[in-house]
């Protein structure tokens, strides 16, 4: 894909609302929203129609947590009910990811499934915060939720734009593993 024209759409699937982010490769402008499944499909069809009418290249990147080797979120005090609930939620998210890919194929929308990016940020569970995303993109963004920020990171990464953030003053808080992940991302 021509790196100066077109757009990428990142999707972080969720059972209730998907994080959907679009990055214009020419302006690097990021738009983020959360949409239920049916509206996500409408959004993708509108993007396809726009790209086709204007002869603009585009691609959809769908986060695929099921591509990870393991996905262990249990804590030592979680009982059977909590384990079952977490497994059910994980399976529903996986199904949403797979169905989005299936629908993209059905509509003829170019897409790919991508493993989640490393979690090396300062937010809860080492996820990216609003401030960090604004620093990465260089834009003041409207309030976003975690799914929207993860979707933006997927598209930003696919575009090959730099993910440079200042780690000064934070390194004391970051363990060695996180620091290595951060340095890997910065290269």
PDB file of C-alpha atoms in Angstrom:
ATOM      1  CA  UNK A   1       0.000   0.000   0.000  1.00  0.00           C
ATOM      2  CA  UNK A   2       1.217   3.491  -0.849  1.00  0.00           C
ATOM      3  CA  UNK A   3       2.395   4.941   2.465  1.00  0.00           C
ATOM      4  CA  UNK A   4       1.462   8.529   1.565  1.00  0.00           C
ATOM      5  CA  UNK A   5      -2.141   8.010   0.530  1.00  0.00           C
ATOM      6  CA  UNK A   6      -4.947   5.936   1.949  1.00  0.00           C
ATOM      7  CA  UNK A   7      -6.019   4.892   5.401  1.00  0.00           C
ATOM      8  CA  UNK A   8      -5.908   2.097   7.924  1.00  0.00           C
ATOM      9  CA  UNK A   9      -8.774   1.099  10.160  1.00  0.00           C
ATOM     10  CA  UNK A  10      -7.850  -0.615  13.410  1.00  0.00           C
ATOM     11  CA  UNK A  11     -10.474  -2.620  15.288  1.00  0.00           C
ATOM     12  CA  UNK A  12     -10.235  -3.893  18.842  1.00  0.00           C
ATOM     13  CA  UNK A  13     -13.178  -6.322  19.028  1.00  0.00           C
ATOM     14  CA  UNK A  14     -15.328  -6.441  22.113  1.00  0.00           C
ATOM     15  CA  UNK A  15     -18.627  -8.098  22.900  1.00  0.00           C
ATOM     16  CA  UNK A  16     -20.510  -4.863  23.601  1.00  0.00           C
ATOM     17  CA  UNK A  17     -18.740  -2.196  21.542  1.00  0.00           C
ATOM     18  CA  UNK A  18     -15.710  -2.462  19.284  1.00  0.00           C
ATOM     19  CA  UNK A  19     -12.959   0.107  19.380  1.00  0.00           C
ATOM     20  CA  UNK A  20     -12.646   1.503  15.838  1.00  0.00           C
ATOM     21  CA  UNK A  21      -9.877   3.880  14.812  1.00  0.00           C
ATOM     22  CA  UNK A  22      -9.095   5.296  11.386  1.00  0.00           C
ATOM     23  CA  UNK A  23      -5.744   6.814  10.481  1.00  0.00           C
ATOM     24  CA  UNK A  24      -5.355   8.935   7.361  1.00  0.00           C
ATOM     25  CA  UNK A  25      -1.866   8.189   6.064  1.00  0.00           C
ATOM     26  CA  UNK A  26      -1.486  11.580   4.402  1.00  0.00           C
ATOM     27  CA  UNK A  27      -2.328  13.748   7.414  1.00  0.00           C
ATOM     28  CA  UNK A  28      -1.776  11.170  10.200  1.00  0.00           C
ATOM     29  CA  UNK A  29      -5.132  12.307  11.569  1.00  0.00           C
ATOM     30  CA  UNK A  30      -6.628   9.795  14.005  1.00  0.00           C
ATOM     31  CA  UNK A  31     -10.348   9.356  14.608  1.00  0.00           C
ATOM     32  CA  UNK A  32     -11.503   6.999  17.333  1.00  0.00           C
ATOM     33  CA  UNK A  33     -14.945   5.724  18.207  1.00  0.00           C
ATOM     34  CA  UNK A  34     -16.664   2.761  19.790  1.00  0.00           C
ATOM     35  CA  UNK A  35     -19.378   1.010  17.817  1.00  0.00           C
ATOM     36  CA  UNK A  36     -21.606  -2.027  18.345  1.00  0.00           C
ATOM     37  CA  UNK A  37     -21.094  -4.936  15.946  1.00  0.00           C
ATOM     38  CA  UNK A  38     -23.736  -3.979  13.355  1.00  0.00           C
ATOM     39  CA  UNK A  39     -22.618  -0.330  13.254  1.00  0.00           C
ATOM     40  CA  UNK A  40     -18.996  -1.486  12.897  1.00  0.00           C
ATOM     41  CA  UNK A  41     -20.032  -3.378   9.768  1.00  0.00           C
ATOM     42  CA  UNK A  42     -21.877  -0.290   8.463  1.00  0.00           C
ATOM     43  CA  UNK A  43     -18.762   1.806   9.135  1.00  0.00           C
ATOM     44  CA  UNK A  44     -16.578  -0.658   7.212  1.00  0.00           C
ATOM     45  CA  UNK A  45     -18.949  -0.647   4.237  1.00  0.00           C
ATOM     46  CA  UNK A  46     -18.997   3.171   4.207  1.00  0.00           C
ATOM     47  CA  UNK A  47     -15.184   3.217   4.318  1.00  0.00           C
ATOM     48  CA  UNK A  48     -15.084   0.719   1.452  1.00  0.00           C
ATOM     49  CA  UNK A  49     -17.480   2.835  -0.625  1.00  0.00           C
ATOM     50  CA  UNK A  50     -15.439   5.986   0.060  1.00  0.00           C
ATOM     51  CA  UNK A  51     -12.161   4.273  -0.827  1.00  0.00           C
ATOM     52  CA  UNK A  52     -13.585   2.725  -3.995  1.00  0.00           C
ATOM     53  CA  UNK A  53     -15.198   5.967  -5.188  1.00  0.00           C
ATOM     54  CA  UNK A  54     -11.978   7.926  -4.645  1.00  0.00           C
ATOM     55  CA  UNK A  55      -9.558   5.157  -5.659  1.00  0.00           C
ATOM     56  CA  UNK A  56      -7.858   5.250  -2.238  1.00  0.00           C
ATOM     57  CA  UNK A  57      -6.013   2.229  -0.824  1.00  0.00           C
ATOM     58  CA  UNK A  58      -7.081   1.036   2.625  1.00  0.00           C
ATOM     59  CA  UNK A  59      -6.916  -1.942   4.937  1.00  0.00           C
ATOM     60  CA  UNK A  60      -8.625  -3.104   8.119  1.00  0.00           C
ATOM     61  CA  UNK A  61      -6.519  -4.496  10.961  1.00  0.00           C
ATOM     62  CA  UNK A  62      -8.435  -6.612  13.476  1.00  0.00           C
ATOM     63  CA  UNK A  63      -6.886  -7.466  16.820  1.00  0.00           C
ATOM     64  CA  UNK A  64      -6.811 -11.223  17.324  1.00  0.00           C
ATOM     65  CA  UNK A  65      -6.109 -12.121  20.940  1.00  0.00           C
ATOM     66  CA  UNK A  66      -6.630 -15.756  20.005  1.00  0.00           C
ATOM     67  CA  UNK A  67      -3.301 -15.654  18.137  1.00  0.00           C
ATOM     68  CA  UNK A  68      -1.457 -15.334  21.463  1.00  0.00           C
ATOM     69  CA  UNK A  69       0.164 -18.494  22.797  1.00  0.00           C
ATOM     70  CA  UNK A  70      -1.567 -18.056  26.125  1.00  0.00           C
ATOM     71  CA  UNK A  71      -4.093 -15.714  27.585  1.00  0.00           C
ATOM     72  CA  UNK A  72      -4.031 -16.144  31.326  1.00  0.00           C
ATOM     73  CA  UNK A  73      -5.990 -13.539  33.285  1.00  0.00           C
ATOM     74  CA  UNK A  74      -6.835 -15.505  36.400  1.00  0.00           C
ATOM     75  CA  UNK A  75      -5.679 -14.410  39.818  1.00  0.00           C
ATOM     76  CA  UNK A  76      -4.848 -16.769  42.643  1.00  0.00           C
ATOM     77  CA  UNK A  77      -8.070 -15.977  44.494  1.00  0.00           C
ATOM     78  CA  UNK A  78     -10.416 -16.469  41.497  1.00  0.00           C
ATOM     79  CA  UNK A  79     -12.830 -19.329  41.996  1.00  0.00           C
ATOM     80  CA  UNK A  80     -14.562 -21.527  39.451  1.00  0.00           C
ATOM     81  CA  UNK A  81     -17.286 -19.000  38.685  1.00  0.00           C
ATOM     82  CA  UNK A  82     -14.762 -16.219  38.008  1.00  0.00           C
ATOM     83  CA  UNK A  83     -12.672 -18.565  35.857  1.00  0.00           C
ATOM     84  CA  UNK A  84     -15.720 -19.601  33.857  1.00  0.00           C
ATOM     85  CA  UNK A  85     -16.855 -15.980  33.399  1.00  0.00           C
ATOM     86  CA  UNK A  86     -13.415 -14.867  32.184  1.00  0.00           C
ATOM     87  CA  UNK A  87     -13.208 -17.801  29.781  1.00  0.00           C
ATOM     88  CA  UNK A  88     -16.678 -17.044  28.441  1.00  0.00           C
ATOM     89  CA  UNK A  89     -15.817 -13.359  27.913  1.00  0.00           C
ATOM     90  CA  UNK A  90     -12.558 -14.265  26.178  1.00  0.00           C
ATOM     91  CA  UNK A  91     -14.362 -16.683  23.873  1.00  0.00           C
ATOM     92  CA  UNK A  92     -16.995 -14.083  22.988  1.00  0.00           C
ATOM     93  CA  UNK A  93     -14.295 -11.529  22.134  1.00  0.00           C
ATOM     94  CA  UNK A  94     -12.523 -14.121  19.995  1.00  0.00           C
ATOM     95  CA  UNK A  95     -15.737 -14.883  18.147  1.00  0.00           C
ATOM     96  CA  UNK A  96     -16.326 -11.170  17.497  1.00  0.00           C
ATOM     97  CA  UNK A  97     -12.813 -10.913  16.020  1.00  0.00           C
ATOM     98  CA  UNK A  98     -13.359 -13.916  13.776  1.00  0.00           C
ATOM     99  CA  UNK A  99     -16.802 -12.732  12.657  1.00  0.00           C
ATOM    100  CA  UNK A 100     -15.438  -9.289  11.757  1.00  0.00           C
ATOM    101  CA  UNK A 101     -12.813 -10.999   9.585  1.00  0.00           C
ATOM    102  CA  UNK A 102     -15.443 -13.221   8.005  1.00  0.00           C
ATOM    103  CA  UNK A 103     -17.655 -10.237   7.206  1.00  0.00           C
ATOM    104  CA  UNK A 104     -14.714  -8.281   5.740  1.00  0.00           C
ATOM    105  CA  UNK A 105     -13.985 -11.248   3.459  1.00  0.00           C
ATOM    106  CA  UNK A 106     -17.669 -11.438   2.527  1.00  0.00           C
ATOM    107  CA  UNK A 107     -17.794  -7.711   1.620  1.00  0.00           C
ATOM    108  CA  UNK A 108     -14.445  -7.847  -0.202  1.00  0.00           C
ATOM    109  CA  UNK A 109     -12.773  -5.518   2.294  1.00  0.00           C
ATOM    110  CA  UNK A 110      -8.998  -6.021   2.613  1.00  0.00           C
ATOM    111  CA  UNK A 111      -8.197  -7.024   6.186  1.00  0.00           C
ATOM    112  CA  UNK A 112      -5.774  -8.891   8.369  1.00  0.00           C
ATOM    113  CA  UNK A 113      -5.855 -10.314  11.866  1.00  0.00           C
ATOM    114  CA  UNK A 114      -3.014  -9.128  14.086  1.00  0.00           C
ATOM    115  CA  UNK A 115      -1.795 -10.272  17.467  1.00  0.00           C
ATOM    116  CA  UNK A 116      -2.219  -7.691  20.213  1.00  0.00           C
ATOM    117  CA  UNK A 117       0.732  -5.345  20.583  1.00  0.00           C
ATOM    118  CA  UNK A 118       2.966  -5.721  23.648  1.00  0.00           C
ATOM    119  CA  UNK A 119       1.590  -4.091  26.741  1.00  0.00           C
ATOM    120  CA  UNK A 120       4.376  -1.781  27.866  1.00  0.00           C
ATOM    121  CA  UNK A 121       2.514   1.360  28.839  1.00  0.00           C
ATOM    122  CA  UNK A 122       1.726   3.117  32.090  1.00  0.00           C
ATOM    123  CA  UNK A 123      -2.015   2.384  32.306  1.00  0.00           C
ATOM    124  CA  UNK A 124      -3.824  -0.348  34.205  1.00  0.00           C
ATOM    125  CA  UNK A 125      -2.556  -3.792  33.182  1.00  0.00           C
ATOM    126  CA  UNK A 126       0.224  -1.938  31.285  1.00  0.00           C
ATOM    127  CA  UNK A 127      -2.225  -0.674  28.650  1.00  0.00           C
ATOM    128  CA  UNK A 128      -1.842   2.673  26.924  1.00  0.00           C
ATOM    129  CA  UNK A 129      -3.327   5.756  28.566  1.00  0.00           C
ATOM    130  CA  UNK A 130      -5.039   8.706  26.888  1.00  0.00           C
ATOM    131  CA  UNK A 131      -1.989  10.897  27.561  1.00  0.00           C
ATOM    132  CA  UNK A 132       0.432   8.350  26.118  1.00  0.00           C
ATOM    133  CA  UNK A 133      -1.651   7.962  22.957  1.00  0.00           C
ATOM    134  CA  UNK A 134      -1.736  11.734  22.540  1.00  0.00           C
ATOM    135  CA  UNK A 135       2.039  11.801  22.915  1.00  0.00           C
ATOM    136  CA  UNK A 136       2.466   9.008  20.341  1.00  0.00           C
ATOM    137  CA  UNK A 137       0.139  10.587  17.762  1.00  0.00           C
ATOM    138  CA  UNK A 138       1.018  14.202  18.517  1.00  0.00           C
ATOM    139  CA  UNK A 139      -2.703  15.062  18.605  1.00  0.00           C
ATOM    140  CA  UNK A 140      -5.148  16.189  21.222  1.00  0.00           C
ATOM    141  CA  UNK A 141      -7.820  13.493  21.150  1.00  0.00           C
ATOM    142  CA  UNK A 142     -11.368  13.444  22.440  1.00  0.00           C
ATOM    143  CA  UNK A 143     -11.933  11.225  25.430  1.00  0.00           C
ATOM    144  CA  UNK A 144     -11.385   7.584  24.475  1.00  0.00           C
ATOM    145  CA  UNK A 145     -11.841   4.211  26.120  1.00  0.00           C
ATOM    146  CA  UNK A 146      -9.327   1.363  26.173  1.00  0.00           C
ATOM    147  CA  UNK A 147     -10.777  -0.394  23.097  1.00  0.00           C
ATOM    148  CA  UNK A 148     -10.518   2.804  21.049  1.00  0.00           C
ATOM    149  CA  UNK A 149      -6.925   3.431  22.137  1.00  0.00           C
ATOM    150  CA  UNK A 150      -5.934  -0.171  21.349  1.00  0.00           C
ATOM    151  CA  UNK A 151      -7.564   0.123  17.912  1.00  0.00           C
ATOM    152  CA  UNK A 152      -5.631   3.348  17.254  1.00  0.00           C
ATOM    153  CA  UNK A 153      -2.371   1.630  18.210  1.00  0.00           C
ATOM    154  CA  UNK A 154      -3.088  -1.232  15.796  1.00  0.00           C
ATOM    155  CA  UNK A 155      -3.623   1.150  12.883  1.00  0.00           C
ATOM    156  CA  UNK A 156      -0.715   3.404  13.908  1.00  0.00           C
ATOM    157  CA  UNK A 157       1.620   0.405  14.098  1.00  0.00           C
ATOM    158  CA  UNK A 158       0.444  -0.940  10.727  1.00  0.00           C
ATOM    159  CA  UNK A 159       1.090   2.460   9.149  1.00  0.00           C
ATOM    160  CA  UNK A 160       4.676   2.216  10.391  1.00  0.00           C
ATOM    161  CA  UNK A 161       4.511   5.556  12.167  1.00  0.00           C
ATOM    162  CA  UNK A 162       6.903   5.996  15.082  1.00  0.00           C
ATOM    163  CA  UNK A 163       5.743   5.187  18.593  1.00  0.00           C
ATOM    164  CA  UNK A 164       8.209   7.335  20.444  1.00  0.00           C
ATOM    165  CA  UNK A 165       7.347   8.344  23.953  1.00  0.00           C
ATOM    166  CA  UNK A 166       9.392   9.927  26.676  1.00  0.00           C
ATOM    167  CA  UNK A 167      10.349   7.412  29.334  1.00  0.00           C
ATOM    168  CA  UNK A 168      12.339   9.887  31.408  1.00  0.00           C
ATOM    169  CA  UNK A 169      11.235   9.988  34.984  1.00  0.00           C
ATOM    170  CA  UNK A 170       9.216   6.814  34.574  1.00  0.00           C
ATOM    171  CA  UNK A 171      11.959   4.217  34.355  1.00  0.00           C
ATOM    172  CA  UNK A 172      12.126   3.808  38.111  1.00  0.00           C
ATOM    173  CA  UNK A 173       8.520   2.661  38.051  1.00  0.00           C
ATOM    174  CA  UNK A 174       8.996   0.239  35.176  1.00  0.00           C
ATOM    175  CA  UNK A 175      10.346  -3.234  35.781  1.00  0.00           C
ATOM    176  CA  UNK A 176      13.112  -4.661  33.600  1.00  0.00           C
ATOM    177  CA  UNK A 177      10.749  -6.636  31.368  1.00  0.00           C
ATOM    178  CA  UNK A 178       8.630  -3.593  30.617  1.00  0.00           C
ATOM    179  CA  UNK A 179      11.705  -1.488  29.905  1.00  0.00           C
ATOM    180  CA  UNK A 180      12.916  -4.068  27.371  1.00  0.00           C
ATOM    181  CA  UNK A 181       9.506  -4.086  25.665  1.00  0.00           C
ATOM    182  CA  UNK A 182       9.534  -0.286  25.587  1.00  0.00           C
ATOM    183  CA  UNK A 183      13.020  -0.177  24.068  1.00  0.00           C
ATOM    184  CA  UNK A 184      12.006  -2.745  21.460  1.00  0.00           C
ATOM    185  CA  UNK A 185       9.008  -0.602  20.473  1.00  0.00           C
ATOM    186  CA  UNK A 186      11.139   2.526  20.265  1.00  0.00           C
ATOM    187  CA  UNK A 187      13.525   0.980  17.733  1.00  0.00           C
TER     188      UNK A 187
END
